[in-house]
């Protein structure tokens, strides 16, 4: 009750009292008694209203209490509580509306939007090299005095995500799309046009959110890396050395192919404490065009491939942890030409591979053997068998904690990552033809050569590493176009 209302009541009572005094001379005693009763009632109401008003004022005064809060340096800050006014509420509403407008405007103008879940990723390699013999396109051959160069061997950018997320069973439909200007051999092209790399859909037949101990099974349709051996199925950001193994590159196994591939595993061993999962058996099989990236099939033949890998069923603490044996096989057909003339569209192309993988941090060993039987054309347009063979052996040792799964699962700041230094040695041997001579492919081991690499990988951030390698290439038979040479290569690789 406000003060103005109390004043109005008082004035009304005074006026009524004056009116009663003037009226008393002409009224009967009964009427006068009735009027006095009404005045008593009004007086009681006035007293009640006055008491209620005083109580409200007393409560308001008590609410305006001064509180003192102390900061870390000991200084006190006084906070005075007061009643919230209409202006305060209107001001808060205005601030909320301004925030909503600014947030909506920034989301519309500064945020990349997608209709589905999307992750942007990429890999870039920045390289400098020097060798004591001139080269062209990475192959030993005299090209004037050029012995050193700066180049970008890989620049890849892509998107991945899912088109359908199964929240109940985890049978998701995923996609991946990437572009790169690098050639399939890993050397840079002569232009900056981006070419399609990965472009596929992947459906998971088994649950992906029911735990690590569940088996995996998925089918991938589109352009993708093929599951053959170790090197061929390693993406750009996970390759351990600066240059790729020779045999998979020369035989076209590192090239992405168009087709359908099914991958899965059974009986995985899981150690949740170390974030470790090792399937007893991994398998893959599929069919592809077999003629390389971004091409439709050029013959009626298809490449059929299969891979099986067995991991020793031991626990995480065992010395044989992550000891894996794999075997791969590819059977396909290729076009055989002589001076541009097609001699056969169903030439033999059978490739067999065997590999051993042992990665027990801090040390590890890998070995891969590949044998390819193909048909080539002679000068008289005959088809003859050729046998290519390659060996790749890699030994590495790591100082630091970056590759321990237990370290990866620890909570840490975004830009804190334990640094690691990894030294490695790689031996590569490749013989393009163990059989008789064929035009363009000298036989009897004439084109065989070895490559020794001594390298150092310095992982100084979660997604960035510096690599340094000393390479020595030695030919079984030197010619004017293929001479032994030494090379030093430095490379920064960063991913996002």
PDB file of N, CA and C in Angstrom, residues 227-233 245 247-248 251 253 306-312 323-330 351-358 365-372 388-394:
ATOM      1  N   UNK A 227      43.770 -52.886 -50.171  1.00  0.00           N
ATOM      2  CA  UNK A 227      44.378 -53.596 -49.038  1.00  0.00           C
ATOM      3  C   UNK A 227      45.380 -54.639 -49.502  1.00  0.00           C
ATOM      4  N   UNK A 228      46.575 -54.174 -49.864  1.00  0.00           N
ATOM      5  CA  UNK A 228      47.618 -55.092 -50.308  1.00  0.00           C
ATOM      6  C   UNK A 228      48.896 -54.760 -49.537  1.00  0.00           C
ATOM      7  N   UNK A 229      49.390 -55.714 -48.748  1.00  0.00           N
ATOM      8  CA  UNK A 229      50.643 -55.521 -48.036  1.00  0.00           C
ATOM      9  C   UNK A 229      50.570 -54.425 -46.987  1.00  0.00           C
ATOM     10  N   UNK A 230      51.721 -53.791 -46.743  1.00  0.00           N
ATOM     11  CA  UNK A 230      51.829 -52.746 -45.733  1.00  0.00           C
ATOM     12  C   UNK A 230      51.867 -51.351 -46.342  1.00  0.00           C
ATOM     13  N   UNK A 231      52.733 -51.156 -47.306  1.00  0.00           N
ATOM     14  CA  UNK A 231      52.952 -49.813 -47.852  1.00  0.00           C
ATOM     15  C   UNK A 231      51.770 -49.321 -48.667  1.00  0.00           C
ATOM     16  N   UNK A 232      51.158 -50.190 -49.453  1.00  0.00           N
ATOM     17  CA  UNK A 232      50.124 -49.759 -50.391  1.00  0.00           C
ATOM     18  C   UNK A 232      48.888 -49.215 -49.699  1.00  0.00           C
ATOM     19  N   UNK A 233      48.556 -49.733 -48.518  1.00  0.00           N
ATOM     20  CA  UNK A 233      47.339 -49.296 -47.852  1.00  0.00           C
ATOM     21  C   UNK A 233      47.590 -48.249 -46.768  1.00  0.00           C
ATOM     22  N   UNK A 245      58.196 -47.276 -50.524  1.00  0.00           N
ATOM     23  CA  UNK A 245      58.885 -48.490 -50.953  1.00  0.00           C
ATOM     24  C   UNK A 245      58.818 -48.612 -52.476  1.00  0.00           C
ATOM     25  N   UNK A 247      58.993 -51.306 -54.784  1.00  0.00           N
ATOM     26  CA  UNK A 247      58.192 -52.309 -55.488  1.00  0.00           C
ATOM     27  C   UNK A 247      56.710 -51.949 -55.556  1.00  0.00           C
ATOM     28  N   UNK A 248      56.050 -51.556 -54.463  1.00  0.00           N
ATOM     29  CA  UNK A 248      54.632 -51.207 -54.578  1.00  0.00           C
ATOM     30  C   UNK A 248      54.370 -50.052 -55.534  1.00  0.00           C
ATOM     31  N   UNK A 251      54.902 -51.247 -59.278  1.00  0.00           N
ATOM     32  CA  UNK A 251      53.872 -52.196 -59.706  1.00  0.00           C
ATOM     33  C   UNK A 251      52.467 -51.597 -59.655  1.00  0.00           C
ATOM     34  N   UNK A 253      50.718 -50.546 -57.097  1.00  0.00           N
ATOM     35  CA  UNK A 253      49.887 -50.939 -55.967  1.00  0.00           C
ATOM     36  C   UNK A 253      49.506 -49.768 -55.073  1.00  0.00           C
ATOM     37  N   UNK A 306      42.663 -60.154 -52.456  1.00  0.00           N
ATOM     38  CA  UNK A 306      42.313 -60.693 -51.143  1.00  0.00           C
ATOM     39  C   UNK A 306      43.512 -60.520 -50.221  1.00  0.00           C
ATOM     40  N   UNK A 307      43.223 -60.329 -48.940  1.00  0.00           N
ATOM     41  CA  UNK A 307      44.290 -60.194 -47.939  1.00  0.00           C
ATOM     42  C   UNK A 307      43.828 -60.822 -46.637  1.00  0.00           C
ATOM     43  N   UNK A 308      44.779 -61.484 -45.963  1.00  0.00           N
ATOM     44  CA  UNK A 308      44.527 -62.087 -44.671  1.00  0.00           C
ATOM     45  C   UNK A 308      45.725 -61.800 -43.776  1.00  0.00           C
ATOM     46  N   UNK A 309      45.458 -61.298 -42.550  1.00  0.00           N
ATOM     47  CA  UNK A 309      46.525 -60.980 -41.594  1.00  0.00           C
ATOM     48  C   UNK A 309      46.208 -61.631 -40.256  1.00  0.00           C
ATOM     49  N   UNK A 310      47.228 -62.227 -39.666  1.00  0.00           N
ATOM     50  CA  UNK A 310      47.095 -62.934 -38.400  1.00  0.00           C
ATOM     51  C   UNK A 310      47.984 -62.266 -37.350  1.00  0.00           C
ATOM     52  N   UNK A 311      47.394 -61.908 -36.202  1.00  0.00           N
ATOM     53  CA  UNK A 311      48.127 -61.292 -35.102  1.00  0.00           C
ATOM     54  C   UNK A 311      48.211 -62.265 -33.948  1.00  0.00           C
ATOM     55  N   UNK A 312      49.379 -62.419 -33.369  1.00  0.00           N
ATOM     56  CA  UNK A 312      49.543 -63.338 -32.255  1.00  0.00           C
ATOM     57  C   UNK A 312      48.602 -62.956 -31.109  1.00  0.00           C
ATOM     58  N   UNK A 323      52.716 -58.479 -33.116  1.00  0.00           N
ATOM     59  CA  UNK A 323      53.450 -59.252 -34.118  1.00  0.00           C
ATOM     60  C   UNK A 323      52.423 -59.832 -35.078  1.00  0.00           C
ATOM     61  N   UNK A 324      52.484 -59.380 -36.333  1.00  0.00           N
ATOM     62  CA  UNK A 324      51.440 -59.701 -37.303  1.00  0.00           C
ATOM     63  C   UNK A 324      52.064 -60.255 -38.584  1.00  0.00           C
ATOM     64  N   UNK A 325      51.412 -61.276 -39.140  1.00  0.00           N
ATOM     65  CA  UNK A 325      51.826 -61.873 -40.402  1.00  0.00           C
ATOM     66  C   UNK A 325      50.685 -61.690 -41.409  1.00  0.00           C
ATOM     67  N   UNK A 326      51.026 -61.228 -42.615  1.00  0.00           N
ATOM     68  CA  UNK A 326      49.999 -60.995 -43.615  1.00  0.00           C
ATOM     69  C   UNK A 326      50.374 -61.566 -44.965  1.00  0.00           C
ATOM     70  N   UNK A 327      49.350 -61.943 -45.726  1.00  0.00           N
ATOM     71  CA  UNK A 327      49.542 -62.419 -47.085  1.00  0.00           C
ATOM     72  C   UNK A 327      48.502 -61.747 -47.978  1.00  0.00           C
ATOM     73  N   UNK A 328      48.933 -61.326 -49.161  1.00  0.00           N
ATOM     74  CA  UNK A 328      48.045 -60.611 -50.087  1.00  0.00           C
ATOM     75  C   UNK A 328      48.177 -61.216 -51.476  1.00  0.00           C
ATOM     76  N   UNK A 329      47.084 -61.145 -52.224  1.00  0.00           N
ATOM     77  CA  UNK A 329      47.107 -61.678 -53.589  1.00  0.00           C
ATOM     78  C   UNK A 329      46.201 -60.844 -54.481  1.00  0.00           C
ATOM     79  N   UNK A 330      46.693 -60.542 -55.667  1.00  0.00           N
ATOM     80  CA  UNK A 330      45.934 -59.805 -56.677  1.00  0.00           C
ATOM     81  C   UNK A 330      46.015 -60.550 -57.997  1.00  0.00           C
ATOM     82  N   UNK A 351      49.927 -60.849 -58.780  1.00  0.00           N
ATOM     83  CA  UNK A 351      50.858 -60.279 -57.799  1.00  0.00           C
ATOM     84  C   UNK A 351      50.608 -60.950 -56.452  1.00  0.00           C
ATOM     85  N   UNK A 352      51.680 -61.450 -55.864  1.00  0.00           N
ATOM     86  CA  UNK A 352      51.628 -62.114 -54.564  1.00  0.00           C
ATOM     87  C   UNK A 352      52.497 -61.345 -53.585  1.00  0.00           C
ATOM     88  N   UNK A 353      51.999 -61.178 -52.352  1.00  0.00           N
ATOM     89  CA  UNK A 353      52.754 -60.459 -51.339  1.00  0.00           C
ATOM     90  C   UNK A 353      52.729 -61.148 -49.996  1.00  0.00           C
ATOM     91  N   UNK A 354      53.829 -60.985 -49.252  1.00  0.00           N
ATOM     92  CA  UNK A 354      53.930 -61.512 -47.899  1.00  0.00           C
ATOM     93  C   UNK A 354      54.572 -60.433 -47.033  1.00  0.00           C
ATOM     94  N   UNK A 355      54.054 -60.246 -45.813  1.00  0.00           N
ATOM     95  CA  UNK A 355      54.594 -59.181 -44.966  1.00  0.00           C
ATOM     96  C   UNK A 355      54.593 -59.587 -43.509  1.00  0.00           C
ATOM     97  N   UNK A 356      55.519 -58.990 -42.760  1.00  0.00           N
ATOM     98  CA  UNK A 356      55.629 -59.155 -41.310  1.00  0.00           C
ATOM     99  C   UNK A 356      55.645 -57.769 -40.687  1.00  0.00           C
ATOM    100  N   UNK A 357      54.845 -57.597 -39.671  1.00  0.00           N
ATOM    101  CA  UNK A 357      54.750 -56.301 -38.989  1.00  0.00           C
ATOM    102  C   UNK A 357      54.924 -56.529 -37.499  1.00  0.00           C
ATOM    103  N   UNK A 358      55.900 -55.838 -36.908  1.00  0.00           N
ATOM    104  CA  UNK A 358      56.138 -55.946 -35.468  1.00  0.00           C
ATOM    105  C   UNK A 358      56.414 -54.553 -34.929  1.00  0.00           C
ATOM    106  N   UNK A 365      59.935 -53.576 -36.360  1.00  0.00           N
ATOM    107  CA  UNK A 365      60.516 -54.134 -37.580  1.00  0.00           C
ATOM    108  C   UNK A 365      59.381 -54.447 -38.544  1.00  0.00           C
ATOM    109  N   UNK A 366      59.575 -54.132 -39.819  1.00  0.00           N
ATOM    110  CA  UNK A 366      58.624 -54.537 -40.857  1.00  0.00           C
ATOM    111  C   UNK A 366      59.389 -55.118 -42.038  1.00  0.00           C
ATOM    112  N   UNK A 367      58.761 -56.085 -42.692  1.00  0.00           N
ATOM    113  CA  UNK A 367      59.340 -56.683 -43.892  1.00  0.00           C
ATOM    114  C   UNK A 367      58.208 -56.983 -44.866  1.00  0.00           C
ATOM    115  N   UNK A 368      58.452 -56.684 -46.136  1.00  0.00           N
ATOM    116  CA  UNK A 368      57.446 -56.937 -47.161  1.00  0.00           C
ATOM    117  C   UNK A 368      58.120 -57.493 -48.416  1.00  0.00           C
ATOM    118  N   UNK A 369      57.555 -58.582 -48.909  1.00  0.00           N
ATOM    119  CA  UNK A 369      58.037 -59.214 -50.147  1.00  0.00           C
ATOM    120  C   UNK A 369      56.905 -59.219 -51.161  1.00  0.00           C
ATOM    121  N   UNK A 370      57.227 -58.828 -52.396  1.00  0.00           N
ATOM    122  CA  UNK A 370      56.228 -58.781 -53.464  1.00  0.00           C
ATOM    123  C   UNK A 370      56.807 -59.428 -54.719  1.00  0.00           C
ATOM    124  N   UNK A 371      56.012 -60.286 -55.343  1.00  0.00           N
ATOM    125  CA  UNK A 371      56.382 -60.883 -56.629  1.00  0.00           C
ATOM    126  C   UNK A 371      55.231 -60.686 -57.610  1.00  0.00           C
ATOM    127  N   UNK A 372      55.561 -60.167 -58.782  1.00  0.00           N
ATOM    128  CA  UNK A 372      54.538 -59.883 -59.794  1.00  0.00           C
ATOM    129  C   UNK A 372      54.892 -60.607 -61.088  1.00  0.00           C
ATOM    130  N   UNK A 388      58.732 -59.711 -61.813  1.00  0.00           N
ATOM    131  CA  UNK A 388      59.325 -58.644 -61.017  1.00  0.00           C
ATOM    132  C   UNK A 388      59.301 -59.050 -59.549  1.00  0.00           C
ATOM    133  N   UNK A 389      60.274 -58.544 -58.794  1.00  0.00           N
ATOM    134  CA  UNK A 389      60.397 -58.956 -57.409  1.00  0.00           C
ATOM    135  C   UNK A 389      60.925 -57.792 -56.579  1.00  0.00           C
ATOM    136  N   UNK A 390      60.390 -57.657 -55.362  1.00  0.00           N
ATOM    137  CA  UNK A 390      60.844 -56.577 -54.497  1.00  0.00           C
ATOM    138  C   UNK A 390      60.876 -56.987 -53.039  1.00  0.00           C
ATOM    139  N   UNK A 391      61.865 -56.448 -52.305  1.00  0.00           N
ATOM    140  CA  UNK A 391      61.995 -56.660 -50.868  1.00  0.00           C
ATOM    141  C   UNK A 391      62.100 -55.297 -50.183  1.00  0.00           C
ATOM    142  N   UNK A 392      61.407 -55.145 -49.078  1.00  0.00           N
ATOM    143  CA  UNK A 392      61.500 -53.910 -48.294  1.00  0.00           C
ATOM    144  C   UNK A 392      61.602 -54.279 -46.821  1.00  0.00           C
ATOM    145  N   UNK A 393      62.711 -53.843 -46.206  1.00  0.00           N
ATOM    146  CA  UNK A 393      62.955 -54.118 -44.793  1.00  0.00           C
ATOM    147  C   UNK A 393      63.160 -52.795 -44.075  1.00  0.00           C
ATOM    148  N   UNK A 394      62.455 -52.612 -42.947  1.00  0.00           N
ATOM    149  CA  UNK A 394      62.548 -51.366 -42.191  1.00  0.00           C
ATOM    150  C   UNK A 394      62.727 -51.677 -40.714  1.00  0.00           C
TER     151      UNK A 394
END
